[in-house]
GROMACS .gro file of C-alpha atoms in nm:
model
  476
    1MET     CA    1   5.722  24.717  18.190
    2PHE     CA    2   6.062  24.859  18.119
    3LYS     CA    3   6.405  24.821  18.294
    4VAL     CA    4   6.493  25.096  18.533
    5PRO     CA    5   6.813  25.244  18.365
    6PRO     CA    6   7.110  25.306  18.622
    7ASP     CA    7   7.180  25.655  18.707
    8ARG     CA    8   7.477  25.756  18.511
    9ARG     CA    9   7.594  25.962  18.792
   10GLN     CA   10   7.608  25.694  19.027
   11VAL     CA   11   7.979  25.621  19.195
   12MET     CA   12   8.084  25.259  19.121
   13LEU     CA   13   8.218  25.066  19.421
   14LEU     CA   14   8.514  24.952  19.222
   15PRO     CA   15   8.680  25.126  18.918
   16PRO     CA   16   8.634  24.939  18.588
   17SER     CA   17   8.921  24.769  18.458
   18VAL     CA   18   9.071  24.884  18.110
   19ASP     CA   19   9.071  24.510  18.047
   20GLU     CA   20   8.683  24.513  18.066
   21TYR     CA   21   8.659  24.770  17.773
   22VAL     CA   22   8.650  24.516  17.469
   23SER     CA   23   8.539  24.159  17.448
   24PRO     CA   24   8.767  23.865  17.482
   25THR     CA   25   8.773  23.808  17.087
   26HIS     CA   26   8.826  24.165  16.979
   27ARG     CA   27   9.101  24.238  16.722
   28VAL     CA   28   9.272  24.486  16.925
   29ARG     CA   29   9.366  24.240  17.202
   30VAL     CA   30   9.591  24.032  16.936
   31ILE     CA   31   9.744  24.360  16.801
   32VAL     CA   32   9.844  24.446  17.175
   33GLU     CA   33   9.953  24.110  17.274
   34VAL     CA   34  10.181  24.097  16.959
   35VAL     CA   35  10.307  24.446  16.988
   36GLU     CA   36  10.424  24.360  17.369
   37ARG     CA   37  10.652  24.096  17.242
   38LEU     CA   38  10.833  24.309  16.992
   39ASP     CA   39  11.148  24.486  17.037
   40LEU     CA   40  11.094  24.838  17.024
   41SER     CA   41  11.460  24.949  17.109
   42ARG     CA   42  11.486  25.171  16.804
   43PHE     CA   43  11.236  25.374  16.923
   44GLN     CA   44  11.377  25.692  17.099
   45VAL     CA   45  11.044  25.823  17.263
   46GLY     CA   46  11.124  25.944  17.605
   47SER     CA   47  11.517  25.937  17.583
   48ALA     CA   48  11.541  26.286  17.718
   49ASP     CA   49  11.608  26.329  18.097
   50THR     CA   50  11.433  26.631  18.125
   51GLY     CA   51  11.045  26.749  18.083
   52ARG     CA   52  10.761  26.567  18.145
   53GLY     CA   53  10.745  26.198  18.090
   54ALA     CA   54  10.674  26.083  17.764
   55PHE     CA   55  10.430  25.816  17.646
   56GLN     CA   56  10.602  25.451  17.601
   57PRO     CA   57  10.612  25.332  17.213
   58THR     CA   58  10.410  25.025  17.325
   59GLY     CA   59  10.097  25.217  17.346
   60LEU     CA   60  10.163  25.457  17.049
   61VAL     CA   61  10.245  25.165  16.829
   62ALA     CA   62   9.948  24.950  16.934
   63LEU     CA   63   9.728  25.260  16.860
   64LEU     CA   64   9.877  25.306  16.501
   65LEU     CA   65   9.839  24.940  16.405
   66TYR     CA   66   9.484  24.925  16.506
   67SER     CA   67   9.397  25.241  16.360
   68PHE     CA   68   9.544  25.140  16.045
   69SER     CA   69   9.378  24.822  16.039
   70ILE     CA   70   9.046  24.984  16.042
   71GLY     CA   71   9.113  25.278  15.828
   72VAL     CA   72   9.150  25.556  16.050
   73PHE     CA   73   9.484  25.725  15.921
   74SER     CA   74   9.438  26.088  16.067
   75ALA     CA   75   9.610  26.157  16.391
   76ARG     CA   76   9.327  26.405  16.469
   77GLU     CA   77   9.073  26.121  16.438
   78MET     CA   78   9.279  25.891  16.635
   79ALA     CA   79   9.263  26.152  16.913
   80ARG     CA   80   8.890  26.165  16.891
   81ARG     CA   81   8.858  25.802  16.889
   82LEU     CA   82   9.028  25.788  17.223
   83GLU     CA   83   8.775  25.992  17.375
   84THR     CA   84   8.479  25.788  17.251
   85ASP     CA   85   8.618  25.415  17.167
   86CYS     CA   86   8.670  25.158  17.405
   87ALA     CA   87   8.901  24.980  17.159
   88PHE     CA   88   9.139  25.268  17.118
   89LEU     CA   89   9.185  25.321  17.493
   90PHE     CA   90   9.236  24.963  17.533
   91ALA     CA   91   9.528  24.990  17.287
   92THR     CA   92   9.698  25.292  17.486
   93SER     CA   93   9.603  25.149  17.825
   94GLY     CA   94   9.355  25.429  17.900
   95GLN     CA   95   9.577  25.686  17.793
   96ARG     CA   96   9.485  25.977  17.570
   97PRO     CA   97   9.802  26.097  17.392
   98SER     CA   98   9.697  26.438  17.183
   99TYR     CA   99   9.682  26.456  16.785
  100ARG     CA  100  10.013  26.627  16.809
  101THR     CA  101  10.191  26.359  17.012
  102ILE     CA  102  10.046  26.087  16.782
  103ALA     CA  103  10.157  26.292  16.450
  104ARG     CA  104  10.514  26.370  16.588
  105PHE     CA  105  10.568  26.015  16.689
  106ARG     CA  106  10.454  25.893  16.328
  107THR     CA  107  10.688  26.146  16.180
  108ASP     CA  108  10.989  26.151  16.419
  109GLU     CA  109  10.988  25.754  16.422
  110ALA     CA  110  10.904  25.670  16.066
  111GLU     CA  111  11.236  25.448  16.017
  112ALA     CA  112  11.153  25.261  16.316
  113LEU     CA  113  10.777  25.201  16.239
  114ALA     CA  114  10.892  25.074  15.896
  115GLY     CA  115  11.110  24.821  16.096
  116ILE     CA  116  10.750  24.693  16.254
  117PHE     CA  117  10.662  24.500  15.959
  118ALA     CA  118  10.935  24.257  15.965
  119GLN     CA  119  10.870  24.186  16.341
  120VAL     CA  120  10.504  24.110  16.278
  121LEU     CA  121  10.581  23.906  15.951
  122VAL     CA  122  10.809  23.683  16.178
  123ALA     CA  123  10.538  23.658  16.449
  124CYS     CA  124  10.270  23.543  16.178
  125ARG     CA  125  10.477  23.305  16.024
  126SER     CA  126  10.557  23.151  16.366
  127VAL     CA  127  10.176  23.021  16.392
  128GLY     CA  128  10.195  22.881  16.037
  129LEU     CA  129  10.088  23.192  15.836
  130GLY     CA  130  10.286  23.326  15.529
  131SER     CA  131  10.344  22.982  15.321
  132LEU     CA  132  10.607  23.073  15.025
  133ASP     CA  133  10.467  22.786  14.806
  134VAL     CA  134  10.304  23.061  14.602
  135VAL     CA  135  10.386  23.411  14.619
  136ALA     CA  136  10.206  23.673  14.401
  137ILE     CA  137  10.350  24.026  14.335
  138ASP     CA  138  10.187  24.322  14.203
  139GLY     CA  139  10.177  24.691  14.216
  140THR     CA  140   9.928  24.975  14.266
  141ARG     CA  141   9.954  25.351  14.228
  142VAL     CA  142   9.879  25.561  14.485
  143ARG     CA  143   9.866  25.948  14.496
  144ALA     CA  144  10.099  26.151  14.673
  145ASN     CA  145  10.029  26.425  14.937
  146ALA     CA  146  10.082  26.670  14.671
  147SER     CA  147   9.892  26.883  14.404
  148LEU     CA  148   9.928  26.831  14.051
  149ASP     CA  149   9.959  27.217  14.006
  150ALA     CA  150  10.290  27.191  14.181
  151HIS     CA  151  10.427  26.950  13.922
  152SER     CA  152  10.676  27.050  13.636
  153ARG     CA  153  10.848  26.822  13.392
  154ARG     CA  154  11.119  26.924  13.184
  155SER     CA  155  10.963  26.914  12.857
  156GLN     CA  156  10.667  27.111  12.988
  157LEU     CA  157  10.943  27.387  13.147
  158GLU     CA  158  11.177  27.419  12.823
  159LYS     CA  159  10.825  27.460  12.598
  160GLU     CA  160  10.695  27.742  12.840
  161LEU     CA  161  11.043  27.890  12.860
  162GLY     CA  162  11.058  27.919  12.492
  163ALA     CA  163  10.712  28.071  12.463
  164ALA     CA  164  10.792  28.317  12.764
  165LYS     CA  165  11.132  28.428  12.591
  166GLU     CA  166  10.932  28.479  12.265
  167HIS     CA  167  10.671  28.697  12.462
  168VAL     CA  168  10.964  28.887  12.626
  169ALA     CA  169  11.113  28.967  12.271
  170ARG     CA  170  10.767  29.074  12.150
  171LEU     CA  171  10.746  29.320  12.438
  172LEU     CA  172  11.080  29.442  12.418
  173ALA     CA  173  11.015  29.539  12.075
  174GLU     CA  174  10.691  29.703  12.127
  175SER     CA  175  10.878  29.891  12.452
  176ALA     CA  176  11.141  30.024  12.212
  177ARG     CA  177  10.892  30.149  11.955
  178VAL     CA  178  10.690  30.301  12.228
  179ASP     CA  179  10.983  30.463  12.380
  180ALA     CA  180  11.089  30.587  12.047
  181ALA     CA  181  10.758  30.748  11.984
  182GLU     CA  182  10.766  30.933  12.335
  183ASP     CA  183  11.110  31.062  12.339
  184ALA     CA  184  11.024  31.393  12.211
  185ALA     CA  185  10.733  31.421  12.462
  186LYS     CA  186  10.967  31.295  12.790
  187ALA     CA  187  11.297  31.405  12.670
  188GLY     CA  188  11.561  31.326  12.980
  189ALA     CA  189  11.285  31.136  13.171
  190GLU     CA  190  11.386  30.783  13.330
  191PRO     CA  191  11.269  30.529  13.096
  192GLU     CA  192  11.021  30.293  13.271
  193VAL     CA  193  10.996  29.927  13.235
  194PRO     CA  194  10.654  29.799  13.137
  195VAL     CA  195  10.498  29.576  13.425
  196ALA     CA  196  10.424  29.314  13.167
  197LEU     CA  197  10.787  29.282  13.056
  198ALA     CA  198  10.892  29.275  13.422
  199ASP     CA  199  10.673  29.023  13.516
  200ARG     CA  200  10.761  28.800  13.210
  201LYS     CA  201  11.132  28.848  13.291
  202ARG     CA  202  11.068  28.714  13.636
  203ARG     CA  203  10.872  28.402  13.500
  204VAL     CA  204  11.175  28.345  13.245
  205ALA     CA  205  11.425  28.349  13.533
  206ALA     CA  206  11.207  28.118  13.759
  207ILE     CA  207  11.165  27.866  13.472
  208GLU     CA  208  11.559  27.870  13.413
  209ARG     CA  209  11.622  27.834  13.786
  210ALA     CA  210  11.382  27.507  13.807
  211LEU     CA  211  11.548  27.365  13.523
  212ALA     CA  212  11.906  27.428  13.665
  213GLU     CA  213  11.768  27.226  13.966
  214MET     CA  214  11.644  26.960  13.786
  215THR     CA  215  11.979  26.935  13.580
  216ALA     CA  216  12.174  26.946  13.925
  217ALA     CA  217  11.958  26.664  14.084
  218GLY     CA  218  11.962  26.460  13.757
  219VAL     CA  219  11.569  26.435  13.712
  220ASP     CA  220  11.336  26.521  13.433
  221GLU     CA  221  11.052  26.631  13.664
  222VAL     CA  222  11.006  26.786  14.015
  223ASN     CA  223  10.715  26.857  14.262
  224THR     CA  224  10.762  27.149  14.486
  225THR     CA  225  10.566  26.985  14.746
  226ASP     CA  226  10.687  26.628  14.745
  227ALA     CA  227  11.024  26.650  14.593
  228ASP     CA  228  11.025  26.232  14.542
  229ALA     CA  229  10.684  26.220  14.396
  230ARG     CA  230  10.651  26.126  14.011
  231ILE     CA  231  10.347  26.118  13.761
  232GLN     CA  232  10.151  25.809  13.788
  233ARG     CA  233   9.894  25.675  13.587
  234CYS     CA  234   9.610  25.672  13.847
  235LYS     CA  235   9.224  25.612  13.799
  236GLU     CA  236   9.134  25.971  13.802
  237GLY     CA  237   9.394  26.052  13.554
  238ASN     CA  238   9.781  26.126  13.574
  239ARG     CA  239   9.865  26.238  13.922
  240PRO     CA  240  10.191  26.282  14.137
  241GLY     CA  241  10.212  25.948  14.321
  242TYR     CA  242  10.417  25.656  14.406
  243ASN     CA  243  10.414  25.295  14.286
  244ALA     CA  244  10.319  25.073  14.606
  245GLN     CA  245  10.465  24.683  14.563
  246VAL     CA  246  10.314  24.439  14.768
  247ALA     CA  247  10.427  24.042  14.756
  248ALA     CA  248  10.173  23.824  14.914
  249SER     CA  249  10.124  23.423  15.008
  250GLY     CA  250   9.899  23.277  14.765
  251LYS     CA  251   9.799  23.025  15.026
  252ASP     CA  252   9.642  23.232  15.308
  253GLY     CA  253   9.702  23.602  15.153
  254LEU     CA  254   9.959  23.723  15.421
  255ILE     CA  255  10.182  23.997  15.296
  256VAL     CA  256  10.527  23.888  15.293
  257GLY     CA  257  10.712  24.205  15.129
  258CYS     CA  258  10.623  24.543  15.044
  259ASP     CA  259  10.807  24.863  14.921
  260VAL     CA  260  10.753  25.177  14.791
  261VAL     CA  261  10.916  25.330  14.455
  262ASN     CA  262  10.835  25.649  14.246
  263ASP     CA  263  10.906  25.460  13.910
  264ALA     CA  264  10.586  25.446  13.701
  265GLY     CA  265  10.637  25.096  13.546
  266ASP     CA  266  10.644  24.747  13.718
  267THR     CA  267  10.922  24.586  13.525
  268ASP     CA  268  11.224  24.693  13.731
  269GLN     CA  269  11.063  24.583  14.052
  270LEU     CA  270  10.991  24.213  14.013
  271LEU     CA  271  11.354  24.108  14.092
  272PRO     CA  272  11.414  24.316  14.392
  273MET     CA  273  11.079  24.210  14.555
  274VAL     CA  274  11.183  23.853  14.490
  275ASP     CA  275  11.537  23.926  14.662
  276ALA     CA  276  11.381  24.108  14.957
  277VAL     CA  277  11.123  23.806  15.035
  278THR     CA  278  11.379  23.541  14.983
  279THR     CA  279  11.658  23.716  15.183
  280GLN     CA  280  11.419  23.767  15.486
  281LEU     CA  281  11.204  23.446  15.457
  282GLY     CA  282  11.391  23.198  15.242
  283PRO     CA  283  11.316  23.047  14.904
  284ILE     CA  284  11.011  23.080  14.712
  285ALA     CA  285  10.883  22.776  14.534
  286VAL     CA  286  10.677  22.968  14.253
  287VAL     CA  287  10.616  23.352  14.178
  288VAL     CA  288  10.314  23.470  14.003
  289ALA     CA  289  10.300  23.794  13.839
  290ASP     CA  290  10.130  23.984  13.579
  291GLY     CA  291  10.203  24.088  13.248
  292GLY     CA  292  10.352  24.422  13.345
  293TYR     CA  293  10.673  24.233  13.507
  294ASN     CA  294  10.731  23.986  13.206
  295GLY     CA  295  11.039  24.092  13.007
  296GLY     CA  296  11.352  23.888  12.894
  297ALA     CA  297  11.548  24.064  13.166
  298ASN     CA  298  11.320  23.981  13.418
  299VAL     CA  299  11.308  23.599  13.312
  300GLN     CA  300  11.678  23.598  13.275
  301GLY     CA  301  11.743  23.699  13.604
  302LEU     CA  302  11.487  23.455  13.742
  303VAL     CA  303  11.653  23.172  13.573
  304LYS     CA  304  12.001  23.278  13.732
  305ARG     CA  305  11.840  23.267  14.050
  306ASN     CA  306  11.684  22.911  13.986
  307GLN     CA  307  11.353  23.067  14.071
  308ASP     CA  308  11.039  22.905  13.921
  309ALA     CA  309  10.791  23.201  13.784
  310VAL     CA  310  10.477  23.214  13.602
  311LEU     CA  311  10.439  23.568  13.431
  312ALA     CA  312  10.132  23.671  13.216
  313ALA     CA  313  10.194  23.760  12.876
  314SER     CA  314  10.268  24.091  12.762
  315THR     CA  315  10.460  24.180  12.435
  316GLU     CA  316  10.368  23.820  12.316
  317LYS     CA  317   9.999  23.948  12.313
  318GLY     CA  318  10.054  24.177  12.011
  319ALA     CA  319  10.254  23.930  11.836
  320HIS     CA  320   9.939  23.685  11.852
  321GLU     CA  321   9.719  23.951  11.754
  322ARG     CA  322   9.909  24.038  11.436
  323GLY     CA  323   9.931  23.673  11.350
  324ARG     CA  324   9.547  23.617  11.384
  325VAL     CA  325   9.508  23.938  11.151
  326THR     CA  326   9.778  23.880  10.924
  327GLY     CA  327   9.768  23.475  10.892
  328ARG     CA  328  10.161  23.517  10.903
  329PHE     CA  329  10.385  23.338  11.153
  330GLN     CA  330  10.534  23.605  11.418
  331TRP     CA  331  10.826  23.541  11.618
  332VAL     CA  332  10.630  23.366  11.896
  333ASP     CA  333  10.578  23.082  11.660
  334PHE     CA  334  10.949  23.029  11.652
  335SER     CA  335  11.139  22.816  11.925
  336TYR     CA  336  11.480  22.859  12.038
  337ASP     CA  337  11.793  22.580  12.019
  338PRO     CA  338  12.048  22.725  12.252
  339VAL     CA  339  12.295  22.462  12.174
  340ALA     CA  340  12.327  22.546  11.797
  341ASP     CA  341  12.196  22.906  11.886
  342GLU     CA  342  11.945  22.881  11.580
  343TYR     CA  343  11.564  22.922  11.599
  344ILE     CA  344  11.338  22.649  11.458
  345CYS     CA  345  11.043  22.745  11.273
  346PRO     CA  346  10.690  22.584  11.283
  347ALA     CA  347  10.796  22.359  10.975
  348LEU     CA  348  11.115  22.223  11.174
  349ARG     CA  349  11.354  22.427  10.972
  350ARG     CA  350  11.629  22.603  11.103
  351LEU     CA  351  11.726  22.976  11.103
  352ALA     CA  352  12.091  23.027  11.179
  353PHE     CA  353  12.277  23.312  11.326
  354ALA     CA  354  12.365  23.581  11.047
  355GLY     CA  355  12.498  23.865  11.274
  356ILE     CA  356  12.457  24.149  11.498
  357ARG     CA  357  12.284  24.485  11.367
  358GLY     CA  358  12.485  24.794  11.464
  359SER     CA  359  12.804  24.805  11.661
  360ASP     CA  360  12.649  24.747  12.010
  361PRO     CA  361  12.729  24.353  12.119
  362ASP     CA  362  12.393  24.344  12.299
  363GLY     CA  363  12.207  24.481  11.989
  364PRO     CA  364  11.940  24.310  11.805
  365ARG     CA  365  12.071  23.954  11.662
  366THR     CA  366  11.974  23.840  11.300
  367TYR     CA  367  11.883  23.492  11.225
  368ARG     CA  368  11.818  23.387  10.854
  369GLY     CA  369  11.638  23.071  10.708
  370VAL     CA  370  11.877  22.807  10.566
  371ALA     CA  371  11.623  22.595  10.387
  372CYS     CA  372  11.330  22.779  10.313
  373GLU     CA  373  11.294  22.669   9.943
  374GLY     CA  374  10.995  22.397   9.923
  375CYS     CA  375  10.891  22.467  10.248
  376PRO     CA  376  10.504  22.373  10.260
  377LEU     CA  377  10.433  22.667  10.515
  378ARG     CA  378  10.626  22.940  10.314
  379ALA     CA  379  10.317  23.129  10.202
  380ARG     CA  380  10.220  23.203  10.587
  381CYS     CA  381  10.590  23.283  10.656
  382SER     CA  382  10.804  23.476  10.358
  383PRO     CA  383  10.691  23.378  10.044
  384ASP     CA  384  10.961  23.563   9.854
  385LYS     CA  385  11.276  23.515  10.014
  386PRO     CA  386  11.438  23.312  10.314
  387ARG     CA  387  11.265  23.409  10.646
  388THR     CA  388  11.473  23.681  10.848
  389LEU     CA  389  11.429  23.744  11.242
  390GLU     CA  390  11.588  23.994  11.440
  391MET     CA  391  11.574  23.907  11.816
  392LYS     CA  392  11.696  24.053  12.130
  393ARG     CA  393  11.938  23.835  12.349
  394THR     CA  394  11.680  23.799  12.630
  395THR     CA  395  11.428  23.691  12.361
  396PRO     CA  396  11.471  23.325  12.414
  397TYR     CA  397  11.390  23.367  12.790
  398LEU     CA  398  11.049  23.507  12.669
  399LEU     CA  399  10.998  23.193  12.460
  400ALA     CA  400  11.085  22.980  12.769
  401MET     CA  401  10.831  23.196  12.986
  402ALA     CA  402  10.542  23.121  12.734
  403GLU     CA  403  10.612  22.742  12.740
  404ARG     CA  404  10.597  22.787  13.105
  405ARG     CA  405  10.268  22.940  13.108
  406ARG     CA  406  10.148  22.683  12.859
  407GLU     CA  407  10.240  22.415  13.118
  408ASP     CA  408  10.088  22.594  13.407
  409ARG     CA  409   9.752  22.608  13.232
  410ARG     CA  410   9.782  22.221  13.214
  411ILE     CA  411   9.893  22.124  13.560
  412GLY     CA  412   9.939  22.431  13.784
  413HIS     CA  413   9.683  22.688  13.733
  414PHE     CA  414   9.878  22.954  13.928
  415GLY     CA  415   9.807  23.231  13.656
  416VAL     CA  416   9.432  23.165  13.663
  417HIS     CA  417   9.409  23.229  14.043
  418ARG     CA  418   9.676  23.528  14.021
  419LYS     CA  419   9.402  23.800  14.090
  420ALA     CA  420   9.244  23.625  14.372
  421MET     CA  421   9.595  23.610  14.515
  422ILE     CA  422   9.705  23.965  14.531
  423GLU     CA  423   9.430  24.223  14.367
  424GLY     CA  424   9.211  24.173  14.673
  425HIS     CA  425   9.475  24.368  14.891
  426PHE     CA  426   9.462  24.667  14.705
  427GLY     CA  427   9.061  24.658  14.692
  428HIS     CA  428   9.090  24.632  15.065
  429PHE     CA  429   9.322  24.925  15.123
  430LYS     CA  430   9.135  25.132  14.867
  431HIS     CA  431   8.786  25.072  14.921
  432ASN     CA  432   8.730  24.937  15.266
  433LEU     CA  433   8.990  25.131  15.430
  434ARG     CA  434   8.975  25.429  15.202
  435TRP     CA  435   9.349  25.462  15.183
  436ARG     CA  436   9.381  25.621  14.815
  437GLN     CA  437   9.672  25.879  14.918
  438PHE     CA  438   9.960  25.898  15.123
  439LEU     CA  439   9.969  26.107  15.436
  440ALA     CA  440  10.331  26.139  15.457
  441ARG     CA  441  10.568  26.318  15.203
  442GLY     CA  442  10.896  26.184  15.074
  443LEU     CA  443  10.994  25.835  14.950
  444LYS     CA  444  11.119  25.693  15.264
  445ALA     CA  445  10.818  25.840  15.470
  446CYS     CA  446  10.570  25.687  15.238
  447ARG     CA  447  10.774  25.353  15.227
  448ALA     CA  448  10.697  25.352  15.627
  449GLU     CA  449  10.340  25.420  15.597
  450LEU     CA  450  10.298  25.160  15.356
  451ARG     CA  451  10.502  24.890  15.580
  452LEU     CA  452  10.293  25.014  15.883
  453LEU     CA  453   9.966  24.955  15.666
  454CYS     CA  454  10.068  24.608  15.564
  455ALA     CA  455  10.181  24.519  15.910
  456ALA     CA  456   9.818  24.627  16.045
  457TYR     CA  457   9.675  24.390  15.758
  458ASN     CA  458   9.880  24.120  15.880
  459LEU     CA  459   9.761  24.161  16.216
  460MET     CA  460   9.409  24.148  16.107
  461LYS     CA  461   9.502  23.808  15.925
  462LEU     CA  462   9.649  23.676  16.260
  463ALA     CA  463   9.342  23.754  16.468
  464ILE     CA  464   9.129  23.587  16.192
  465HIS     CA  465   9.317  23.294  16.191
  466ARG     CA  466   9.333  23.296  16.578
  467GLY     CA  467   8.946  23.315  16.592
  468ALA     CA  468   8.922  23.024  16.366
  469ALA     CA  469   9.177  22.801  16.552
  470GLU     CA  470   8.969  22.892  16.876
  471ARG     CA  471   8.631  22.793  16.723
  472VAL     CA  472   8.780  22.469  16.576
  473ALA     CA  473   8.892  22.390  16.931
  474ARG     CA  474   8.587  22.469  17.103
  475ALA     CA  475   8.405  22.238  16.834
  476ALA     CA  476   8.637  21.957  16.901
   0.00000   0.00000   0.00000
């Protein structure tokens, strides 16, 4: 015996409510509730006095945040989901904006959308999320919405320009020889320019224009599709892209800071990320980052900010490996005495400051052993002459960070858990949400896209946190 299905054409006595579209615990309810409390005065949607009324920003912002939280980034796909998915209809209160409206809103209001991240972060922290006891910072390379074929580097263009000019010279010589041989047969005729020569000359002119534009802009590479994109080392190889930086709470995983830059390395991003988080949210107890951020200048900057941090080893690894292979002491085996400006060797003998190499006052500083005679460890150090070290001014900070890592391995264990604190965010973005390439073009637009994605991620965390709190309350 089967249940009798209702007639799909049967008219309902009362129209259905939009509130009945989704379950009471659905994630989209949390997103809509937070969006309705946000300050959306920066959005200029519907500011014109003429024409048809515009969609309010509340529904469009909620639509974008929910779409990003489940991995839907295409405006066309959002418009298709509005025809079939009740959660999407709940976000827009039953309205169905076209894909053009969604795309234009995302493009025209990129700067205002980027500001949503800060407001969502405040809402999440108001319920206890986003602890700053430990903050992990990391970066990932994300492909730009541009082709590798549209990317050129100065060195590549200069090499191609030289080859093109040589080709032109060969073609000119060949053309002159042919013209001389044909002068008798075509006396008085207009000389013809070979097609290959004309094409090559146009290529030379195009390369020279590109080099001139690079010089005027002060850059060494350019992409004709996305001018801000730079070559990044991605999983698929070198591709035009950006460097996405994220700072997350080590306690609950809430993203407390994010940014997009086009620098290929992470070294110069540590201090700006720390400053951004502390300026907006307050002091951080401990910062944790991988070896890509480790450097004497960074550690020096952290010391000036009175900021505790655990940075993974980078250059020290090579020194330890050389010491293991050669059996000799390396610079990492020495300690520094800041009061006397001296280094102390493993045998507790001093290396005094002997001068600066070169004319640069910030150049390498030379330290030389003053009591190496009779040292029992001299065979592992410098058997024939007093030991000499050439150190940067920032090397003592690297040695101090090495000591901080040893302390962390004994009592803190922040460095051990760094991967679990931050790298799962990138795995969620790239694997679960399939966000491996920016849709926007340009540094500002890509920064807005990442901040919107991080805001959606934080709202997902808020929904999970609220659901867990409700389950605990029901159990009690």
